[in-house]
mmCIF file of C-alpha atoms and ligand atoms in Angstrom:
data_model
loop_
_atom_site.group_PDB
_atom_site.id
_atom_site.type_symbol
_atom_site.label_atom_id
_atom_site.label_comp_id
_atom_site.label_asym_id
_atom_site.label_seq_id
_atom_site.Cartn_x
_atom_site.Cartn_y
_atom_site.Cartn_z
ATOM 1 C CA UNK A 11 7.107 26.129 12.679
ATOM 2 C CA UNK A 12 3.757 24.962 13.920
ATOM 3 C CA UNK A 13 2.744 22.904 10.876
ATOM 4 C CA UNK A 14 1.958 19.364 11.946
ATOM 5 C CA UNK A 15 4.356 16.810 10.526
ATOM 6 C CA UNK A 16 1.515 14.763 9.034
ATOM 7 C CA UNK A 17 0.328 17.840 7.133
ATOM 8 C CA UNK A 18 3.849 18.692 5.953
ATOM 9 C CA UNK A 19 4.327 15.086 4.821
ATOM 10 C CA UNK A 20 1.120 15.074 2.847
ATOM 11 C CA UNK A 21 1.906 18.433 1.275
ATOM 12 C CA UNK A 22 5.446 17.404 0.303
ATOM 13 C CA UNK A 23 4.327 14.142 -1.285
ATOM 14 C CA UNK A 24 0.951 14.948 -2.845
ATOM 15 C CA UNK A 25 2.398 15.518 -6.334
ATOM 16 C CA UNK A 26 3.778 11.965 -6.257
ATOM 17 C CA UNK A 27 0.391 10.755 -5.053
ATOM 18 C CA UNK A 28 -1.187 12.348 -8.097
ATOM 19 C CA UNK A 29 1.266 10.509 -10.358
ATOM 20 C CA UNK A 30 0.433 7.172 -8.727
ATOM 21 C CA UNK A 31 -3.285 7.849 -8.808
ATOM 22 C CA UNK A 32 -3.281 8.861 -12.468
ATOM 23 C CA UNK A 33 -1.256 5.912 -13.783
ATOM 24 C CA UNK A 34 -3.119 4.473 -16.778
ATOM 25 C CA UNK A 35 -3.546 1.125 -15.047
ATOM 26 C CA UNK A 36 -5.253 2.764 -12.047
ATOM 27 C CA UNK A 37 -7.529 4.786 -14.271
ATOM 28 C CA UNK A 38 -8.387 1.642 -16.219
ATOM 29 C CA UNK A 39 -9.131 -0.221 -13.003
ATOM 30 C CA UNK A 40 -11.359 2.562 -11.682
ATOM 31 C CA UNK A 41 -13.171 2.838 -15.020
ATOM 32 C CA UNK A 42 -13.891 -0.898 -14.979
ATOM 33 C CA UNK A 43 -11.881 -1.299 -18.193
ATOM 34 C CA UNK A 44 -9.417 -3.998 -17.200
ATOM 35 C CA UNK A 45 -9.690 -7.750 -17.798
ATOM 36 C CA UNK A 46 -9.721 -9.982 -14.743
ATOM 37 C CA UNK A 47 -6.200 -11.239 -15.535
ATOM 38 C CA UNK A 48 -4.893 -7.726 -15.084
ATOM 39 C CA UNK A 49 -6.659 -7.434 -11.740
ATOM 40 C CA UNK A 50 -5.222 -10.790 -10.644
ATOM 41 C CA UNK A 51 -1.758 -9.583 -11.637
ATOM 42 C CA UNK A 52 -2.194 -6.404 -9.561
ATOM 43 C CA UNK A 53 -3.241 -8.573 -6.621
ATOM 44 C CA UNK A 54 -0.138 -10.720 -7.129
ATOM 45 C CA UNK A 55 2.138 -7.666 -7.151
ATOM 46 C CA UNK A 56 0.510 -6.519 -3.899
ATOM 47 C CA UNK A 57 1.104 -9.951 -2.437
ATOM 48 C CA UNK A 58 4.868 -9.768 -2.961
ATOM 49 C CA UNK A 59 5.197 -6.257 -1.535
ATOM 50 C CA UNK A 60 2.986 -6.879 1.522
ATOM 51 C CA UNK A 61 4.787 -10.108 2.263
ATOM 52 C CA UNK A 62 7.971 -8.122 2.885
ATOM 53 C CA UNK A 63 6.251 -5.148 4.531
ATOM 54 C CA UNK A 64 4.385 -7.371 6.977
ATOM 55 C CA UNK A 65 7.473 -9.410 7.817
ATOM 56 C CA UNK A 66 9.065 -6.079 8.665
ATOM 57 C CA UNK A 67 6.040 -5.184 10.814
ATOM 58 C CA UNK A 68 6.677 -8.328 12.873
ATOM 59 C CA UNK A 69 10.298 -7.401 13.394
ATOM 60 C CA UNK A 70 9.368 -3.790 14.286
ATOM 61 C CA UNK A 71 6.535 -4.677 16.674
ATOM 62 C CA UNK A 72 8.646 -4.113 19.800
ATOM 63 C CA UNK A 73 10.470 -1.047 18.518
ATOM 64 C CA UNK A 74 9.716 2.052 20.628
ATOM 65 C CA UNK A 75 9.299 4.316 17.561
ATOM 66 C CA UNK A 76 7.877 1.942 14.931
ATOM 67 C CA UNK A 77 5.886 -0.308 17.289
ATOM 68 C CA UNK A 78 2.947 2.139 17.592
ATOM 69 C CA UNK A 79 2.573 1.934 13.785
ATOM 70 C CA UNK A 80 2.115 -1.852 13.767
ATOM 71 C CA UNK A 81 -1.607 -2.693 13.714
ATOM 72 C CA UNK A 82 -2.936 -6.226 13.350
ATOM 73 C CA UNK A 83 -6.127 -4.851 11.819
ATOM 74 C CA UNK A 84 -4.102 -3.509 8.874
ATOM 75 C CA UNK A 85 -2.527 -6.871 8.013
ATOM 76 C CA UNK A 86 -3.272 -7.665 4.362
ATOM 77 C CA UNK A 87 -1.376 -10.851 3.579
ATOM 78 C CA UNK A 88 -4.042 -13.432 4.554
ATOM 79 C CA UNK A 89 -6.665 -11.498 2.550
ATOM 80 C CA UNK A 90 -4.329 -11.340 -0.450
ATOM 81 C CA UNK A 91 -3.755 -15.101 -0.247
ATOM 82 C CA UNK A 92 -7.502 -15.740 -0.186
ATOM 83 C CA UNK A 93 -8.054 -13.326 -3.092
ATOM 84 C CA UNK A 94 -5.368 -15.024 -5.185
ATOM 85 C CA UNK A 95 -6.797 -18.434 -4.386
ATOM 86 C CA UNK A 96 -10.201 -17.265 -5.569
ATOM 87 C CA UNK A 97 -8.854 -15.552 -8.696
ATOM 88 C CA UNK A 98 -6.256 -18.105 -9.809
ATOM 89 C CA UNK A 99 -7.137 -21.405 -8.145
ATOM 90 C CA UNK A 100 -5.346 -23.880 -5.885
ATOM 91 C CA UNK A 101 -2.040 -23.474 -7.686
ATOM 92 C CA UNK A 102 -2.058 -19.681 -7.354
ATOM 93 C CA UNK A 103 1.372 -19.622 -5.731
ATOM 94 C CA UNK A 104 2.924 -21.268 -8.800
ATOM 95 C CA UNK A 105 1.194 -18.910 -11.176
ATOM 96 C CA UNK A 106 2.387 -15.558 -9.898
ATOM 97 C CA UNK A 107 5.679 -13.745 -10.179
ATOM 98 C CA UNK A 108 6.877 -10.299 -9.174
ATOM 99 C CA UNK A 109 7.366 -7.961 -12.114
ATOM 100 C CA UNK A 110 10.631 -6.038 -12.439
ATOM 101 C CA UNK A 111 9.314 -2.954 -10.644
ATOM 102 C CA UNK A 112 7.941 -5.086 -7.800
ATOM 103 C CA UNK A 113 11.320 -6.770 -7.429
ATOM 104 C CA UNK A 114 12.922 -3.337 -7.036
ATOM 105 C CA UNK A 115 10.195 -2.232 -4.628
ATOM 106 C CA UNK A 116 10.668 -5.363 -2.514
ATOM 107 C CA UNK A 117 14.444 -4.850 -2.497
ATOM 108 C CA UNK A 118 13.905 -1.336 -1.150
ATOM 109 C CA UNK A 119 11.459 -2.581 1.487
ATOM 110 C CA UNK A 120 13.976 -5.199 2.513
ATOM 111 C CA UNK A 121 16.721 -2.596 2.696
ATOM 112 C CA UNK A 122 15.024 0.030 4.846
ATOM 113 C CA UNK A 123 12.061 -1.469 6.716
ATOM 114 C CA UNK A 124 13.820 -3.955 8.983
ATOM 115 C CA UNK A 125 16.471 -1.744 10.523
ATOM 116 C CA UNK A 126 15.172 1.821 10.237
ATOM 117 C CA UNK A 127 11.913 2.654 12.066
ATOM 118 C CA UNK A 128 11.359 5.753 9.916
ATOM 119 C CA UNK A 129 11.742 3.677 6.762
ATOM 120 C CA UNK A 130 9.209 1.126 7.951
ATOM 121 C CA UNK A 131 6.788 3.899 8.894
ATOM 122 C CA UNK A 132 7.262 5.681 5.531
ATOM 123 C CA UNK A 133 6.391 2.543 3.574
ATOM 124 C CA UNK A 134 3.542 1.508 5.877
ATOM 125 C CA UNK A 135 2.009 4.979 5.688
ATOM 126 C CA UNK A 136 2.178 5.019 1.898
ATOM 127 C CA UNK A 137 0.429 1.689 1.479
ATOM 128 C CA UNK A 138 -2.052 1.484 4.322
ATOM 129 C CA UNK A 139 -3.316 5.058 4.348
ATOM 130 C CA UNK A 140 -3.729 4.690 0.594
ATOM 131 C CA UNK A 141 -5.648 1.431 1.060
ATOM 132 C CA UNK A 142 -7.922 3.168 3.562
ATOM 133 C CA UNK A 143 -8.473 6.109 1.164
ATOM 134 C CA UNK A 144 -8.412 5.543 -2.607
ATOM 135 C CA UNK A 145 -8.533 1.787 -1.984
ATOM 136 C CA UNK A 146 -12.076 2.181 -0.695
ATOM 137 C CA UNK A 147 -13.125 3.760 -4.005
ATOM 138 C CA UNK A 148 -11.394 0.998 -5.943
ATOM 139 C CA UNK A 149 -13.157 -1.700 -3.924
ATOM 140 C CA UNK A 150 -16.635 -0.981 -5.248
ATOM 141 C CA UNK A 151 -15.515 -0.817 -8.868
ATOM 142 C CA UNK A 152 -13.498 -4.014 -8.597
ATOM 143 C CA UNK A 153 -16.370 -5.917 -6.984
ATOM 144 C CA UNK A 154 -18.794 -4.739 -9.666
ATOM 145 C CA UNK A 155 -16.445 -5.182 -12.628
ATOM 146 C CA UNK A 156 -15.392 -8.703 -11.772
ATOM 147 C CA UNK A 157 -18.652 -9.858 -10.182
ATOM 148 C CA UNK A 158 -17.005 -10.504 -6.828
ATOM 149 C CA UNK A 159 -20.040 -10.956 -4.640
ATOM 150 C CA UNK A 160 -19.684 -10.492 -0.883
ATOM 151 C CA UNK A 161 -16.175 -9.191 -1.499
ATOM 152 C CA UNK A 162 -14.725 -12.669 -2.134
ATOM 153 C CA UNK A 163 -11.709 -12.067 -4.381
ATOM 154 C CA UNK A 164 -11.406 -8.455 -3.234
ATOM 155 C CA UNK A 165 -10.896 -8.929 0.488
ATOM 156 C CA UNK A 166 -7.711 -6.911 0.205
ATOM 157 C CA UNK A 167 -9.883 -3.780 0.075
ATOM 158 C CA UNK A 168 -11.906 -4.671 3.182
ATOM 159 C CA UNK A 169 -10.802 -3.836 6.695
ATOM 160 C CA UNK A 170 -13.297 -5.495 9.025
ATOM 161 C CA UNK A 171 -11.251 -4.419 12.041
ATOM 162 C CA UNK A 172 -11.434 -0.758 10.995
ATOM 163 C CA UNK A 173 -15.104 0.240 10.835
ATOM 164 C CA UNK A 174 -14.299 3.975 10.720
ATOM 165 C CA UNK A 175 -11.321 4.568 8.382
ATOM 166 C CA UNK A 176 -11.439 8.339 8.815
ATOM 167 C CA UNK A 177 -10.949 8.075 12.569
ATOM 168 C CA UNK A 178 -8.252 5.477 12.114
ATOM 169 C CA UNK A 179 -6.386 7.745 9.690
ATOM 170 C CA UNK A 180 -6.688 10.693 12.070
ATOM 171 C CA UNK A 181 -5.220 8.594 14.873
ATOM 172 C CA UNK A 182 -2.417 7.430 12.549
ATOM 173 C CA UNK A 183 -1.627 11.035 11.602
ATOM 174 C CA UNK A 184 -1.541 11.898 15.308
ATOM 175 C CA UNK A 185 1.091 9.195 15.785
ATOM 176 C CA UNK A 186 3.123 10.651 12.924
ATOM 177 C CA UNK A 187 2.927 14.047 14.643
ATOM 178 C CA UNK A 188 4.054 12.513 17.926
ATOM 179 C CA UNK A 189 7.028 10.545 16.580
ATOM 180 C CA UNK A 190 10.268 11.691 18.225
ATOM 181 C CA UNK A 191 11.973 12.849 15.045
ATOM 182 C CA UNK A 192 14.398 15.712 14.529
ATOM 183 C CA UNK A 193 13.753 17.957 11.510
ATOM 184 C CA UNK A 194 16.496 16.025 9.688
ATOM 185 C CA UNK A 195 14.873 12.705 10.394
ATOM 186 C CA UNK A 196 11.488 14.089 9.343
ATOM 187 C CA UNK A 197 13.112 15.068 6.047
ATOM 188 C CA UNK A 198 14.461 11.543 5.604
ATOM 189 C CA UNK A 199 11.011 10.066 6.245
ATOM 190 C CA UNK A 200 9.469 12.421 3.682
ATOM 191 C CA UNK A 201 12.130 11.389 1.148
ATOM 192 C CA UNK A 202 11.346 7.731 1.804
ATOM 193 C CA UNK A 203 7.633 8.307 1.256
ATOM 194 C CA UNK A 204 8.509 9.928 -2.080
ATOM 195 C CA UNK A 205 10.568 6.838 -2.859
ATOM 196 C CA UNK A 206 7.647 4.595 -1.867
ATOM 197 C CA UNK A 207 5.273 6.462 -4.172
ATOM 198 C CA UNK A 208 7.752 6.164 -7.043
ATOM 199 C CA UNK A 209 8.007 2.412 -6.552
ATOM 200 C CA UNK A 210 4.234 2.109 -6.509
ATOM 201 C CA UNK A 211 3.909 4.164 -9.675
ATOM 202 C CA UNK A 212 6.586 2.059 -11.376
ATOM 203 C CA UNK A 213 4.704 -1.127 -10.503
ATOM 204 C CA UNK A 214 1.516 0.351 -11.995
ATOM 205 C CA UNK A 215 3.295 1.580 -15.125
ATOM 206 C CA UNK A 216 4.779 -1.874 -15.722
ATOM 207 C CA UNK A 217 1.377 -3.501 -15.193
ATOM 208 C CA UNK A 218 -0.014 -1.026 -17.737
ATOM 209 C CA UNK A 219 2.649 -2.016 -20.251
ATOM 210 C CA UNK A 220 2.121 -5.739 -19.745
ATOM 211 C CA UNK A 221 -1.671 -5.560 -19.902
ATOM 212 C CA UNK A 222 -1.892 -2.824 -22.514
ATOM 213 C CA UNK A 223 -3.710 -0.341 -20.319
ATOM 214 C CA UNK A 224 -1.599 2.744 -20.871
ATOM 215 C CA UNK A 225 1.019 4.351 -18.694
HETATM 216 C C1 HEM B 2 -7.259 5.505 -8.197
HETATM 217 C C2 HEM B 2 -6.348 5.609 -7.318
HETATM 218 C C3 HEM B 2 -6.391 6.485 -6.102
HETATM 219 C C4 HEM B 2 -7.362 7.325 -5.648
HETATM 220 C C5 HEM B 2 -8.713 7.615 -6.234
HETATM 221 C C6 HEM B 2 -6.854 7.915 -4.416
HETATM 222 C C7 HEM B 2 -7.543 8.816 -3.641
HETATM 223 C C8 HEM B 2 -7.134 9.320 -2.435
HETATM 224 C C9 HEM B 2 -7.858 10.279 -1.632
HETATM 225 C C10 HEM B 2 -9.204 10.871 -1.986
HETATM 226 C C11 HEM B 2 -7.137 10.514 -0.525
HETATM 227 C C12 HEM B 2 -7.476 11.490 0.605
HETATM 228 C C13 HEM B 2 -8.140 10.764 1.726
HETATM 229 C C14 HEM B 2 -8.136 11.535 3.032
HETATM 230 O O1 HEM B 2 -7.814 12.720 3.089
HETATM 231 O O2 HEM B 2 -8.491 10.936 4.048
HETATM 232 C C15 HEM B 2 -5.958 9.695 -0.617
HETATM 233 C C16 HEM B 2 -4.997 9.632 0.348
HETATM 234 C C17 HEM B 2 -3.874 8.854 0.249
HETATM 235 N N1 HEM B 2 -3.520 8.021 -0.790
HETATM 236 FE FE1 HEM B 2 -4.531 7.758 -2.485
HETATM 237 N N2 HEM B 2 -5.618 7.412 -4.144
HETATM 238 C C18 HEM B 2 -5.303 6.544 -5.157
HETATM 239 C C19 HEM B 2 -4.148 5.824 -5.307
HETATM 240 C C20 HEM B 2 -3.151 5.782 -4.383
HETATM 241 C C21 HEM B 2 -1.926 5.019 -4.516
HETATM 242 C C22 HEM B 2 -1.546 4.129 -5.720
HETATM 243 C C23 HEM B 2 -1.204 5.246 -3.382
HETATM 244 C C24 HEM B 2 0.139 4.708 -2.997
HETATM 245 C C25 HEM B 2 0.453 3.475 -3.038
HETATM 246 C C26 HEM B 2 -1.977 6.133 -2.521
HETATM 247 C C27 HEM B 2 -1.597 6.572 -1.274
HETATM 248 C C28 HEM B 2 -2.312 7.464 -0.490
HETATM 249 C C29 HEM B 2 -1.891 7.928 0.818
HETATM 250 C C30 HEM B 2 -0.616 7.545 1.552
HETATM 251 C C31 HEM B 2 -2.872 8.807 1.277
HETATM 252 C C32 HEM B 2 -2.886 9.546 2.610
HETATM 253 C C33 HEM B 2 -2.355 10.962 2.441
HETATM 254 C C34 HEM B 2 -2.449 11.737 3.737
HETATM 255 O O3 HEM B 2 -3.525 12.189 4.050
HETATM 256 O O4 HEM B 2 -1.434 11.853 4.433
HETATM 257 N N3 HEM B 2 -3.133 6.438 -3.166
HETATM 258 N N4 HEM B 2 -5.976 8.984 -1.780
#
């Protein structure tokens, strides 16, 4: 089979991508229909997930398989902290909590991203390639809807260290193609990406329920 792994991965997971993308909360966000509290809550849920994912990145930095997927220019946690500070004030850390779906998502990240390179890569791929794709469409709407001038409050969506996202994504896909995985291991990585999408959709569905923006 000559299909590149990155293409097979995308193909096998695109239906789950569509589910995540079409969650009512996402549609509401993109349509500029959500109140700023809902946006702050989304930012808070991101904060909890990236805190675990980026701790895992630190522990995977020296791993021969996962190390090439650790990029400082992807790191989101400092931007999320600044966004939350802007949106919620000095006491932002006391005012946020992970929703039930985020707690489950974080438990999964904790379980697979620290000891299994393929698990770390599956979850990193799902978040960061998404942030560099759909996230760039969300950025403009969020900045306009909530009057976030110069991106302050929406820094999460800006990657100053990645001026050309398309090239970055192509390079990332090349690394996926070059990873030394057997067909079995490739299958496990695909399954974990499916799992990652499901967690992300669950987080969005719960946000939709809490903020009354559909499912
Ligand atoms: C309104 C919401 C969204 C929109 C409009 C959107 C849109 C897109 C588009 C247009 C691409 C293709 C980009 C390319 O080929 O370079 C893409 C890729 C991707 N998106 Fe989304 N997306 C959304 C939500 C999400 C969510 C919630 C996730 C998961 C957390 C996600 C994860 C991904 C991933 C991993 C890719 C890369 C797929 C690949 O090429 O291998 N997206 N998205």
